[in-house]
């Protein structure tokens, strides 16, 4: 499946470059394919994270112990599981190692958690509090707003630091 996606993306990029009378370099194709793959992994990650978030929110709302913080606890659990999902697919498909090079997986995993902790945990938590408690946005809709900030930032941090 990934090979077909790569071929389609490269074909489209070459077509756009030809129409714009620009040179379509191998490096441009590589980066563009990487970006599209990151987007696909990101979409699956977002769906998994949101699905876990909603399930945990329903679960925690049945307890009064986390009454005012149930959505934050649900987000934390969704975050941890979705980062593991993203790490696996980004390592395997998006930010593949060059042949002959070795990646120290535990270091990359720690960097991935650090990157996602900033955007996916810290930034999203602050934004969730803003959306839910300050602006009165539904806790079911608020995580969707967070995507506008966290997705572009995640790509840059992962590409240039975590999976470098």
CSV table of C-alpha atoms in Angstrom, one decimal:
chain,number,residue,atom,x,y,z
A,1,UNK,CA,0.0,0.0,0.0
A,2,UNK,CA,2.8,2.5,0.9
A,3,UNK,CA,4.5,1.9,-2.4
A,4,UNK,CA,1.4,2.7,-4.3
A,5,UNK,CA,1.0,5.9,-2.2
A,6,UNK,CA,4.6,6.9,-3.0
A,7,UNK,CA,4.1,6.4,-6.7
A,8,UNK,CA,0.8,8.4,-6.8
A,9,UNK,CA,2.3,11.2,-4.7
A,10,UNK,CA,5.4,11.4,-6.9
A,11,UNK,CA,3.4,11.3,-10.1
A,12,UNK,CA,1.2,14.2,-8.8
A,13,UNK,CA,4.2,16.2,-7.7
A,14,UNK,CA,5.9,15.7,-11.1
A,15,UNK,CA,2.8,16.8,-12.8
A,16,UNK,CA,2.4,19.9,-10.7
A,17,UNK,CA,6.1,20.7,-11.3
A,18,UNK,CA,5.7,20.3,-15.0
A,19,UNK,CA,2.7,22.5,-15.1
A,20,UNK,CA,4.6,25.2,-13.1
A,21,UNK,CA,7.7,24.7,-15.2
A,22,UNK,CA,9.7,23.9,-12.2
A,23,UNK,CA,12.3,21.2,-11.8
A,24,UNK,CA,11.1,18.2,-9.7
A,25,UNK,CA,14.1,16.9,-7.9
A,26,UNK,CA,14.5,13.6,-6.2
A,27,UNK,CA,14.9,15.4,-2.8
A,28,UNK,CA,11.6,17.3,-3.4
A,29,UNK,CA,9.8,14.0,-4.1
A,30,UNK,CA,11.3,12.3,-1.0
A,31,UNK,CA,10.3,15.2,1.3
A,32,UNK,CA,6.8,15.4,-0.2
A,33,UNK,CA,6.2,11.7,0.1
A,34,UNK,CA,7.4,11.8,3.7
A,35,UNK,CA,5.0,14.7,4.4
A,36,UNK,CA,2.1,12.8,2.9
A,37,UNK,CA,3.0,9.6,4.8
A,38,UNK,CA,3.3,11.7,8.0
A,39,UNK,CA,-0.2,13.1,7.3
A,40,UNK,CA,-1.7,9.6,6.9
A,41,UNK,CA,-0.1,8.4,10.1
A,42,UNK,CA,-1.2,11.6,11.8
A,43,UNK,CA,-4.8,11.0,10.7
A,44,UNK,CA,-4.8,7.5,12.0
A,45,UNK,CA,-3.1,8.7,15.2
A,46,UNK,CA,-5.7,11.4,15.7
A,47,UNK,CA,-8.6,9.0,15.2
A,48,UNK,CA,-7.1,6.5,17.7
A,49,UNK,CA,-6.3,9.3,20.2
A,50,UNK,CA,-9.8,10.7,19.9
A,51,UNK,CA,-11.5,7.3,20.1
A,52,UNK,CA,-9.5,6.5,23.3
A,53,UNK,CA,-10.3,10.0,24.6
A,54,UNK,CA,-14.0,9.5,24.2
A,55,UNK,CA,-14.0,6.0,25.7
A,56,UNK,CA,-12.0,7.1,28.7
A,57,UNK,CA,-14.2,10.3,29.1
A,58,UNK,CA,-17.3,8.1,29.3
A,59,UNK,CA,-15.5,5.8,31.8
A,60,UNK,CA,-14.2,8.6,34.0
A,61,UNK,CA,-17.5,10.5,34.1
A,62,UNK,CA,-19.0,7.5,35.8
A,63,UNK,CA,-16.8,8.3,38.8
A,64,UNK,CA,-17.0,11.5,40.9
A,65,UNK,CA,-13.3,11.2,41.8
A,66,UNK,CA,-12.2,13.0,38.6
A,67,UNK,CA,-15.3,15.2,38.3
A,68,UNK,CA,-13.6,18.4,37.0
A,69,UNK,CA,-10.6,16.8,35.5
A,70,UNK,CA,-12.0,13.8,33.7
A,71,UNK,CA,-11.3,15.2,30.2
A,72,UNK,CA,-7.7,15.8,31.2
A,73,UNK,CA,-7.2,12.2,32.4
A,74,UNK,CA,-8.9,10.9,29.3
A,75,UNK,CA,-6.5,13.0,27.2
A,76,UNK,CA,-3.4,11.7,29.0
A,77,UNK,CA,-4.3,8.1,28.4
A,78,UNK,CA,-5.2,8.8,24.7
A,79,UNK,CA,-1.9,10.6,24.4
A,80,UNK,CA,0.3,7.8,25.7
A,81,UNK,CA,-1.3,5.2,23.5
A,82,UNK,CA,-1.4,7.3,20.4
A,83,UNK,CA,2.3,8.3,20.8
A,84,UNK,CA,3.2,4.7,20.8
A,85,UNK,CA,1.1,4.2,17.7
A,86,UNK,CA,2.8,7.2,15.9
A,87,UNK,CA,6.3,6.1,16.9
A,88,UNK,CA,5.8,2.7,15.5
A,89,UNK,CA,4.5,3.9,12.1
A,90,UNK,CA,6.8,7.0,11.8
A,91,UNK,CA,9.8,4.8,12.5
A,92,UNK,CA,8.7,2.0,10.1
A,93,UNK,CA,7.3,4.0,7.3
A,94,UNK,CA,7.7,7.8,7.5
A,95,UNK,CA,11.2,8.5,8.8
A,96,UNK,CA,12.9,5.3,7.6
A,97,UNK,CA,16.6,4.8,8.3
A,98,UNK,CA,19.1,5.1,5.5
A,99,UNK,CA,20.6,1.8,4.6
A,100,UNK,CA,23.7,1.0,6.7
A,101,UNK,CA,22.6,3.4,9.5
A,102,UNK,CA,21.3,2.3,12.9
A,103,UNK,CA,18.8,4.1,15.0
A,104,UNK,CA,18.8,3.6,18.7
A,105,UNK,CA,15.1,2.9,19.2
A,106,UNK,CA,14.8,3.8,22.9
A,107,UNK,CA,16.5,7.2,22.3
A,108,UNK,CA,14.2,7.9,19.4
A,109,UNK,CA,11.2,6.8,21.4
A,110,UNK,CA,12.2,9.1,24.3
A,111,UNK,CA,12.6,12.0,21.8
A,112,UNK,CA,9.2,11.2,20.3
A,113,UNK,CA,7.6,11.3,23.7
A,114,UNK,CA,9.4,14.5,24.5
A,115,UNK,CA,8.2,16.1,21.2
A,116,UNK,CA,4.6,14.9,21.6
A,117,UNK,CA,4.7,15.8,25.3
A,118,UNK,CA,5.3,19.4,24.3
A,119,UNK,CA,2.7,19.6,21.6
A,120,UNK,CA,0.4,16.7,22.3
A,121,UNK,CA,0.3,16.9,26.1
A,122,UNK,CA,1.4,20.3,27.3
A,123,UNK,CA,0.1,22.5,24.5
A,124,UNK,CA,-3.1,20.4,24.0
A,125,UNK,CA,-3.8,20.5,27.8
A,126,UNK,CA,-3.4,24.2,28.0
A,127,UNK,CA,-5.6,24.6,24.9
A,128,UNK,CA,-8.2,22.2,26.3
A,129,UNK,CA,-8.5,24.2,29.5
A,130,UNK,CA,-8.8,27.4,27.4
A,131,UNK,CA,-11.5,25.9,25.1
A,132,UNK,CA,-13.5,24.0,27.8
A,133,UNK,CA,-13.2,26.1,30.9
A,134,UNK,CA,-12.7,29.6,29.5
A,135,UNK,CA,-14.6,29.6,26.2
A,136,UNK,CA,-17.2,27.0,27.0
A,137,UNK,CA,-16.5,24.7,24.1
A,138,UNK,CA,-17.7,21.1,24.4
A,139,UNK,CA,-15.0,18.7,25.7
A,140,UNK,CA,-15.9,16.5,22.8
A,141,UNK,CA,-15.1,19.1,20.2
A,142,UNK,CA,-12.2,20.9,21.8
A,143,UNK,CA,-9.5,18.4,20.8
A,144,UNK,CA,-10.4,18.9,17.2
A,145,UNK,CA,-9.5,22.6,17.5
A,146,UNK,CA,-6.1,21.6,18.9
A,147,UNK,CA,-5.1,19.9,15.7
A,148,UNK,CA,-4.6,23.3,14.0
A,149,UNK,CA,-1.7,24.0,16.3
A,150,UNK,CA,-0.2,20.6,17.1
A,151,UNK,CA,0.0,18.8,13.7
A,152,UNK,CA,2.3,21.2,11.9
A,153,UNK,CA,4.5,21.6,15.0
A,154,UNK,CA,4.7,17.8,15.5
A,155,UNK,CA,5.9,17.2,11.9
A,156,UNK,CA,8.7,19.8,12.2
A,157,UNK,CA,9.9,18.5,15.6
A,158,UNK,CA,9.8,14.8,14.5
A,159,UNK,CA,11.5,15.4,11.2
A,160,UNK,CA,14.3,17.6,12.4
A,161,UNK,CA,14.9,16.3,15.9
A,162,UNK,CA,13.3,13.0,17.0
A,163,UNK,CA,13.8,10.9,13.8
A,164,UNK,CA,16.8,12.9,12.5
